[in-house]
PDB file of C-alpha atoms and ligand atoms in Angstrom:
ATOM      1  CA  MET M 261      18.809  85.453  68.109  1.00  0.00           C
ATOM      2  CA  ASN M 262      16.708  83.659  70.744  1.00  0.00           C
ATOM      3  CA  ILE M 263      18.161  83.598  74.239  1.00  0.00           C
ATOM      4  CA  VAL M 264      16.983  81.774  77.348  1.00  0.00           C
ATOM      5  CA  LEU M 265      18.112  83.215  80.668  1.00  0.00           C
ATOM      6  CA  LEU M 266      18.218  80.531  83.363  1.00  0.00           C
ATOM      7  CA  GLY M 267      18.741  80.928  87.067  1.00  0.00           C
ATOM      8  CA  ALA M 268      17.177  80.302  90.437  1.00  0.00           C
ATOM      9  CA  PRO M 269      14.664  82.714  91.960  1.00  0.00           C
ATOM     10  CA  GLY M 270      16.725  85.657  93.177  1.00  0.00           C
ATOM     11  CA  SER M 271      19.542  85.082  90.688  1.00  0.00           C
ATOM     12  CA  GLY M 272      18.949  88.478  89.096  1.00  0.00           C
ATOM     13  CA  LYS M 273      17.410  87.136  85.863  1.00  0.00           C
ATOM     14  CA  GLY M 274      14.734  89.827  85.656  1.00  0.00           C
ATOM     15  CA  THR M 275      17.139  92.736  86.179  1.00  0.00           C
ATOM     16  CA  GLN M 276      19.660  91.417  83.682  1.00  0.00           C
ATOM     17  CA  ALA M 277      16.987  90.398  81.160  1.00  0.00           C
ATOM     18  CA  GLU M 278      15.649  93.951  81.035  1.00  0.00           C
ATOM     19  CA  ARG M 279      19.108  95.333  80.334  1.00  0.00           C
ATOM     20  CA  LEU M 280      19.970  92.720  77.731  1.00  0.00           C
ATOM     21  CA  ALA M 281      16.661  93.133  75.923  1.00  0.00           C
ATOM     22  CA  GLU M 282      17.280  96.852  75.628  1.00  0.00           C
ATOM     23  CA  ARG M 283      20.904  96.565  74.586  1.00  0.00           C
ATOM     24  CA  TYR M 284      20.337  93.861  71.954  1.00  0.00           C
ATOM     25  CA  ARG M 285      16.800  94.911  70.935  1.00  0.00           C
ATOM     26  CA  LEU M 286      15.307  91.594  71.973  1.00  0.00           C
ATOM     27  CA  ILE M 287      11.685  91.029  72.935  1.00  0.00           C
ATOM     28  CA  HIS M 288      11.685  90.409  76.689  1.00  0.00           C
ATOM     29  CA  VAL M 289       9.248  87.645  77.623  1.00  0.00           C
ATOM     30  CA  SER M 290       8.944  86.940  81.361  1.00  0.00           C
ATOM     31  CA  THR M 291       6.380  84.338  82.400  1.00  0.00           C
ATOM     32  CA  GLY M 292       6.448  85.671  85.987  1.00  0.00           C
ATOM     33  CA  ASP M 293       5.581  89.166  84.689  1.00  0.00           C
ATOM     34  CA  LEU M 294       2.883  87.761  82.389  1.00  0.00           C
ATOM     35  CA  PHE M 295       1.291  85.848  85.272  1.00  0.00           C
ATOM     36  CA  ARG M 296       1.477  88.946  87.503  1.00  0.00           C
ATOM     37  CA  ARG M 297      -0.162  91.030  84.765  1.00  0.00           C
ATOM     38  CA  HIS M 298      -3.033  88.510  84.469  1.00  0.00           C
ATOM     39  CA  LEU M 299      -3.342  88.567  88.236  1.00  0.00           C
ATOM     40  CA  GLY M 300      -3.513  92.360  88.270  1.00  0.00           C
ATOM     41  CA  GLU M 301      -6.155  92.335  85.540  1.00  0.00           C
ATOM     42  CA  GLY M 302      -8.143  89.682  87.403  1.00  0.00           C
ATOM     43  CA  THR M 303      -8.365  87.251  84.460  1.00  0.00           C
ATOM     44  CA  ALA M 304      -9.272  83.575  84.942  1.00  0.00           C
ATOM     45  CA  LEU M 305      -5.683  82.667  84.109  1.00  0.00           C
ATOM     46  CA  GLY M 306      -4.459  85.138  86.728  1.00  0.00           C
ATOM     47  CA  ARG M 307      -6.687  83.628  89.395  1.00  0.00           C
ATOM     48  CA  LEU M 308      -5.510  80.130  88.510  1.00  0.00           C
ATOM     49  CA  ALA M 309      -1.825  81.136  88.525  1.00  0.00           C
ATOM     50  CA  GLU M 310      -2.208  82.940  91.847  1.00  0.00           C
ATOM     51  CA  SER M 311      -2.927  79.737  93.730  1.00  0.00           C
ATOM     52  CA  TYR M 312       0.455  78.360  92.626  1.00  0.00           C
ATOM     53  CA  MET M 313       2.446  81.584  92.829  1.00  0.00           C
ATOM     54  CA  SER M 314       1.372  82.333  96.388  1.00  0.00           C
ATOM     55  CA  GLN M 315       2.599  78.895  97.440  1.00  0.00           C
ATOM     56  CA  GLY M 316       5.809  79.094  95.455  1.00  0.00           C
ATOM     57  CA  THR M 317       5.032  76.115  93.229  1.00  0.00           C
ATOM     58  CA  LEU M 318       5.094  76.074  89.447  1.00  0.00           C
ATOM     59  CA  VAL M 319       1.989  76.777  87.404  1.00  0.00           C
ATOM     60  CA  PRO M 320       1.160  73.595  85.405  1.00  0.00           C
ATOM     61  CA  ASP M 321       3.057  73.217  82.122  1.00  0.00           C
ATOM     62  CA  ALA M 322      -0.062  73.148  79.927  1.00  0.00           C
ATOM     63  CA  VAL M 323      -1.205  76.519  81.300  1.00  0.00           C
ATOM     64  CA  THR M 324       2.229  78.096  81.045  1.00  0.00           C
ATOM     65  CA  VAL M 325       2.904  76.795  77.537  1.00  0.00           C
ATOM     66  CA  ALA M 326      -0.508  77.999  76.298  1.00  0.00           C
ATOM     67  CA  MET M 327       0.279  81.473  77.651  1.00  0.00           C
ATOM     68  CA  ILE M 328       3.709  81.513  75.953  1.00  0.00           C
ATOM     69  CA  ARG M 329       2.209  80.274  72.694  1.00  0.00           C
ATOM     70  CA  GLU M 330      -0.211  83.204  72.754  1.00  0.00           C
ATOM     71  CA  ARG M 331       2.573  85.660  73.632  1.00  0.00           C
ATOM     72  CA  LEU M 332       4.752  84.428  70.766  1.00  0.00           C
ATOM     73  CA  GLU M 333       1.869  84.789  68.316  1.00  0.00           C
ATOM     74  CA  ASP M 334       1.995  88.522  69.076  1.00  0.00           C
ATOM     75  CA  ALA M 335       5.778  88.739  68.648  1.00  0.00           C
ATOM     76  CA  PRO M 336       7.160  89.577  65.183  1.00  0.00           C
ATOM     77  CA  GLU M 337       9.027  86.569  63.768  1.00  0.00           C
ATOM     78  CA  ASP M 338      12.114  88.589  62.917  1.00  0.00           C
ATOM     79  CA  GLY M 339      12.442  89.912  66.471  1.00  0.00           C
ATOM     80  CA  GLY M 340      14.802  87.906  68.660  1.00  0.00           C
ATOM     81  CA  LEU M 341      13.412  86.711  71.989  1.00  0.00           C
ATOM     82  CA  LEU M 342      14.862  86.981  75.459  1.00  0.00           C
ATOM     83  CA  LEU M 343      13.051  84.431  77.597  1.00  0.00           C
ATOM     84  CA  ASP M 344      13.208  85.037  81.328  1.00  0.00           C
ATOM     85  CA  GLY M 345      11.740  82.486  83.755  1.00  0.00           C
ATOM     86  CA  PHE M 346      10.762  80.136  80.945  1.00  0.00           C
ATOM     87  CA  PRO M 347      11.380  77.240  80.414  1.00  0.00           C
ATOM     88  CA  ARG M 348      11.366  75.976  84.005  1.00  0.00           C
ATOM     89  CA  THR M 349      10.746  72.281  83.258  1.00  0.00           C
ATOM     90  CA  THR M 350      12.055  69.982  80.533  1.00  0.00           C
ATOM     91  CA  ALA M 351       8.488  69.655  79.195  1.00  0.00           C
ATOM     92  CA  GLN M 352       8.455  73.443  78.770  1.00  0.00           C
ATOM     93  CA  ALA M 353      11.877  73.305  77.101  1.00  0.00           C
ATOM     94  CA  THR M 354      10.686  70.809  74.481  1.00  0.00           C
ATOM     95  CA  ALA M 355       7.456  72.797  73.979  1.00  0.00           C
ATOM     96  CA  LEU M 356       9.577  75.911  73.383  1.00  0.00           C
ATOM     97  CA  ALA M 357      11.707  74.050  70.839  1.00  0.00           C
ATOM     98  CA  ASP M 358       8.485  73.057  69.011  1.00  0.00           C
ATOM     99  CA  LEU M 359       7.082  76.606  69.097  1.00  0.00           C
ATOM    100  CA  LEU M 360      10.346  78.032  67.727  1.00  0.00           C
ATOM    101  CA  ALA M 361      10.551  75.281  65.093  1.00  0.00           C
ATOM    102  CA  GLU M 362       7.232  76.572  63.734  1.00  0.00           C
ATOM    103  CA  ARG M 363       9.189  79.766  62.949  1.00  0.00           C
ATOM    104  CA  SER M 364      12.173  77.744  61.655  1.00  0.00           C
ATOM    105  CA  GLN M 365      14.074  78.953  64.704  1.00  0.00           C
ATOM    106  CA  ALA M 366      15.715  77.499  67.799  1.00  0.00           C
ATOM    107  CA  VAL M 367      17.212  78.610  71.109  1.00  0.00           C
ATOM    108  CA  ASP M 368      20.620  80.023  70.189  1.00  0.00           C
ATOM    109  CA  ALA M 369      21.942  80.137  73.736  1.00  0.00           C
ATOM    110  CA  ALA M 370      20.765  79.325  77.234  1.00  0.00           C
ATOM    111  CA  ILE M 371      22.687  81.336  79.816  1.00  0.00           C
ATOM    112  CA  LEU M 372      22.703  80.250  83.440  1.00  0.00           C
ATOM    113  CA  LEU M 373      23.219  82.911  86.090  1.00  0.00           C
ATOM    114  CA  ASP M 374      25.066  81.046  88.820  1.00  0.00           C
ATOM    115  CA  VAL M 375      24.426  82.310  92.376  1.00  0.00           C
ATOM    116  CA  SER M 376      25.030  80.487  95.668  1.00  0.00           C
ATOM    117  CA  GLU M 377      21.928  79.429  97.596  1.00  0.00           C
ATOM    118  CA  GLU M 378      22.982  81.534 100.589  1.00  0.00           C
ATOM    119  CA  ARG M 379      23.094  84.656  98.450  1.00  0.00           C
ATOM    120  CA  LEU M 380      19.748  83.772  96.771  1.00  0.00           C
ATOM    121  CA  VAL M 381      17.901  83.636 100.083  1.00  0.00           C
ATOM    122  CA  GLU M 382      19.532  86.912 101.148  1.00  0.00           C
ATOM    123  CA  ARG M 383      18.424  88.633  97.935  1.00  0.00           C
ATOM    124  CA  LEU M 384      14.882  87.181  98.009  1.00  0.00           C
ATOM    125  CA  LEU M 385      14.295  88.235 101.596  1.00  0.00           C
ATOM    126  CA  GLY M 386      15.545  91.721 100.728  1.00  0.00           C
ATOM    127  CA  ARG M 387      13.172  92.052  97.750  1.00  0.00           C
ATOM    128  CA  GLY M 388       9.948  92.084  99.765  1.00  0.00           C
ATOM    129  CA  ARG M 389       7.634  90.724  97.051  1.00  0.00           C
ATOM    130  CA  SER M 390       4.471  89.024  98.382  1.00  0.00           C
ATOM    131  CA  ASP M 391       5.818  85.570  97.414  1.00  0.00           C
ATOM    132  CA  ASP M 392       9.180  86.330  99.008  1.00  0.00           C
ATOM    133  CA  VAL M 393       8.423  85.151 102.542  1.00  0.00           C
ATOM    134  CA  ARG M 394      10.779  82.609 104.065  1.00  0.00           C
ATOM    135  CA  GLU M 395       8.558  79.537 103.723  1.00  0.00           C
ATOM    136  CA  THR M 396       7.577  80.283 100.122  1.00  0.00           C
ATOM    137  CA  ILE M 397      11.208  80.940  99.258  1.00  0.00           C
ATOM    138  CA  GLN M 398      12.145  77.430 100.392  1.00  0.00           C
ATOM    139  CA  THR M 399       9.351  75.965  98.237  1.00  0.00           C
ATOM    140  CA  ARG M 400      10.489  77.993  95.222  1.00  0.00           C
ATOM    141  CA  LEU M 401      14.097  76.939  95.663  1.00  0.00           C
ATOM    142  CA  ALA M 402      12.984  73.300  95.968  1.00  0.00           C
ATOM    143  CA  ALA M 403      10.909  73.659  92.766  1.00  0.00           C
ATOM    144  CA  TYR M 404      14.006  75.068  91.085  1.00  0.00           C
ATOM    145  CA  ARG M 405      16.201  72.187  92.236  1.00  0.00           C
ATOM    146  CA  GLU M 406      13.709  69.469  91.357  1.00  0.00           C
ATOM    147  CA  GLN M 407      12.068  70.795  88.199  1.00  0.00           C
ATOM    148  CA  THR M 408      14.359  73.414  86.678  1.00  0.00           C
ATOM    149  CA  LEU M 409      17.866  71.979  87.203  1.00  0.00           C
ATOM    150  CA  PRO M 410      17.125  69.299  84.552  1.00  0.00           C
ATOM    151  CA  VAL M 411      16.552  72.135  82.042  1.00  0.00           C
ATOM    152  CA  ILE M 412      20.213  73.077  82.473  1.00  0.00           C
ATOM    153  CA  GLY M 413      21.170  69.528  81.481  1.00  0.00           C
ATOM    154  CA  TYR M 414      18.794  69.728  78.517  1.00  0.00           C
ATOM    155  CA  TYR M 415      20.603  72.759  77.042  1.00  0.00           C
ATOM    156  CA  GLU M 416      24.006  71.420  78.018  1.00  0.00           C
ATOM    157  CA  ALA M 417      23.302  68.259  75.990  1.00  0.00           C
ATOM    158  CA  LEU M 418      22.435  70.488  73.014  1.00  0.00           C
ATOM    159  CA  GLY M 419      25.761  72.325  73.405  1.00  0.00           C
ATOM    160  CA  ALA M 420      23.847  75.573  73.924  1.00  0.00           C
ATOM    161  CA  LEU M 421      24.575  76.232  77.615  1.00  0.00           C
ATOM    162  CA  TRP M 422      26.675  79.088  78.986  1.00  0.00           C
ATOM    163  CA  ARG M 423      27.379  79.589  82.678  1.00  0.00           C
ATOM    164  CA  VAL M 424      27.918  83.047  84.089  1.00  0.00           C
ATOM    165  CA  ASP M 425      28.955  84.039  87.601  1.00  0.00           C
ATOM    166  CA  GLY M 426      25.827  85.821  88.844  1.00  0.00           C
ATOM    167  CA  GLU M 427      27.424  87.310  91.966  1.00  0.00           C
ATOM    168  CA  GLY M 428      28.853  90.787  92.232  1.00  0.00           C
ATOM    169  CA  ALA M 429      27.775  94.184  90.948  1.00  0.00           C
ATOM    170  CA  ILE M 430      24.828  94.373  88.517  1.00  0.00           C
ATOM    171  CA  GLU M 431      27.028  96.158  85.974  1.00  0.00           C
ATOM    172  CA  ALA M 432      29.814  93.554  86.196  1.00  0.00           C
ATOM    173  CA  ILE M 433      27.310  90.733  85.626  1.00  0.00           C
ATOM    174  CA  ALA M 434      25.792  92.638  82.700  1.00  0.00           C
ATOM    175  CA  GLN M 435      29.282  92.833  81.133  1.00  0.00           C
ATOM    176  CA  ARG M 436      29.748  89.063  81.478  1.00  0.00           C
ATOM    177  CA  LEU M 437      26.415  88.460  79.730  1.00  0.00           C
ATOM    178  CA  ALA M 438      27.179  91.004  77.021  1.00  0.00           C
ATOM    179  CA  ALA M 439      30.475  89.248  76.265  1.00  0.00           C
ATOM    180  CA  ILE M 440      28.541  86.052  75.497  1.00  0.00           C
ATOM    181  CA  LEU M 441      25.901  87.762  73.362  1.00  0.00           C
ATOM    182  CA  ASP M 442      28.553  89.721  71.466  1.00  0.00           C
ATOM    183  CA  GLY M 443      30.281  86.417  70.710  1.00  0.00           C
ATOM    184  CA  LEU M 444      27.054  84.921  69.387  1.00  0.00           C
ATOM    185  CA  ALA M 445      26.349  87.949  67.233  1.00  0.00           C
ATOM    186  CA  THR M 446      29.775  87.797  65.557  1.00  0.00           C
ATOM    187  CA  PRO M 447      29.638  85.996  62.213  1.00  0.00           C
ATOM    188  CA  ALA M 448      31.703  82.816  62.289  1.00  0.00           C
TER     189      ALA M 448
HETATM  190  P1  LIG W 697       9.195  84.649  88.751  1.00  0.00           P
HETATM  191  O1  LIG W 697       8.794  86.078  88.734  1.00  0.00           O
HETATM  192  O2  LIG W 697       9.853  84.215  87.464  1.00  0.00           O
HETATM  193  O3  LIG W 697       9.994  84.267  89.957  1.00  0.00           O
HETATM  194  O4  LIG W 697       7.837  83.797  88.824  1.00  0.00           O
HETATM  195  C1  LIG W 697       6.940  83.939  89.905  1.00  0.00           C
HETATM  196  C2  LIG W 697       6.031  82.707  89.978  1.00  0.00           C
HETATM  197  O5  LIG W 697       5.292  82.575  88.758  1.00  0.00           O
HETATM  198  C3  LIG W 697       6.734  81.369  90.150  1.00  0.00           C
HETATM  199  O6  LIG W 697       7.043  81.098  91.490  1.00  0.00           O
HETATM  200  C4  LIG W 697       5.716  80.407  89.563  1.00  0.00           C
HETATM  201  O7  LIG W 697       4.651  80.169  90.467  1.00  0.00           O
HETATM  202  C5  LIG W 697       5.151  81.208  88.400  1.00  0.00           C
HETATM  203  N1  LIG W 697       5.931  80.978  87.159  1.00  0.00           N
HETATM  204  C6  LIG W 697       6.702  81.858  86.488  1.00  0.00           C
HETATM  205  N2  LIG W 697       7.248  81.307  85.394  1.00  0.00           N
HETATM  206  C7  LIG W 697       6.820  80.015  85.366  1.00  0.00           C
HETATM  207  C8  LIG W 697       7.047  78.908  84.496  1.00  0.00           C
HETATM  208  N3  LIG W 697       7.842  79.009  83.417  1.00  0.00           N
HETATM  209  N4  LIG W 697       6.427  77.741  84.782  1.00  0.00           N
HETATM  210  C9  LIG W 697       5.614  77.621  85.850  1.00  0.00           C
HETATM  211  N5  LIG W 697       5.368  78.601  86.726  1.00  0.00           N
HETATM  212  C10 LIG W 697       5.971  79.803  86.495  1.00  0.00           C
END
């Protein structure tokens, strides 16, 4: 079972992805975390990514896809994936489809965590991460609107999109997500 978790910055993707990965024994793959790890280790990729991350823009697709390709090579083929923060562009979405096709797999569901923009800004400002300053937040939200919203349409056209209300208590949102995954796991 390969799941893509979609949502704007501040939608709670990371928090929910961690819980879902644990509950359903999925391999949690977060491109934001991978970039931050490279940054912490001072790799060339980390230094390259930093220039984009600090501004709130997306790291180029070729770089991001190469990193995911490498990450998936390390992941056992029989382990389901929970992708968090990837894909963020339609080019990434088609690259993911190709990478999964090499394993005779596909994205089984893309779940969108729906949160109002007002609430997103509130949450991002409260988080205090170095790229969570007001100006960068606006750039990240604009990147989401311009580059990531089309990814929602991509999965919708495939009939693989689920929308979940991402507002409310963490536990309540986790229950909504679990209801979808439980439905997918049930044999037809
Ligand atoms: P996140 O932790 O998912 O909010 O990601 C933090 C930053 O990492 C983003 O603002 C981007 O600069 C970069 N990033 C993470 N995932 C991607 C992706 N799939 N494509 C391009 N850039 C990404």
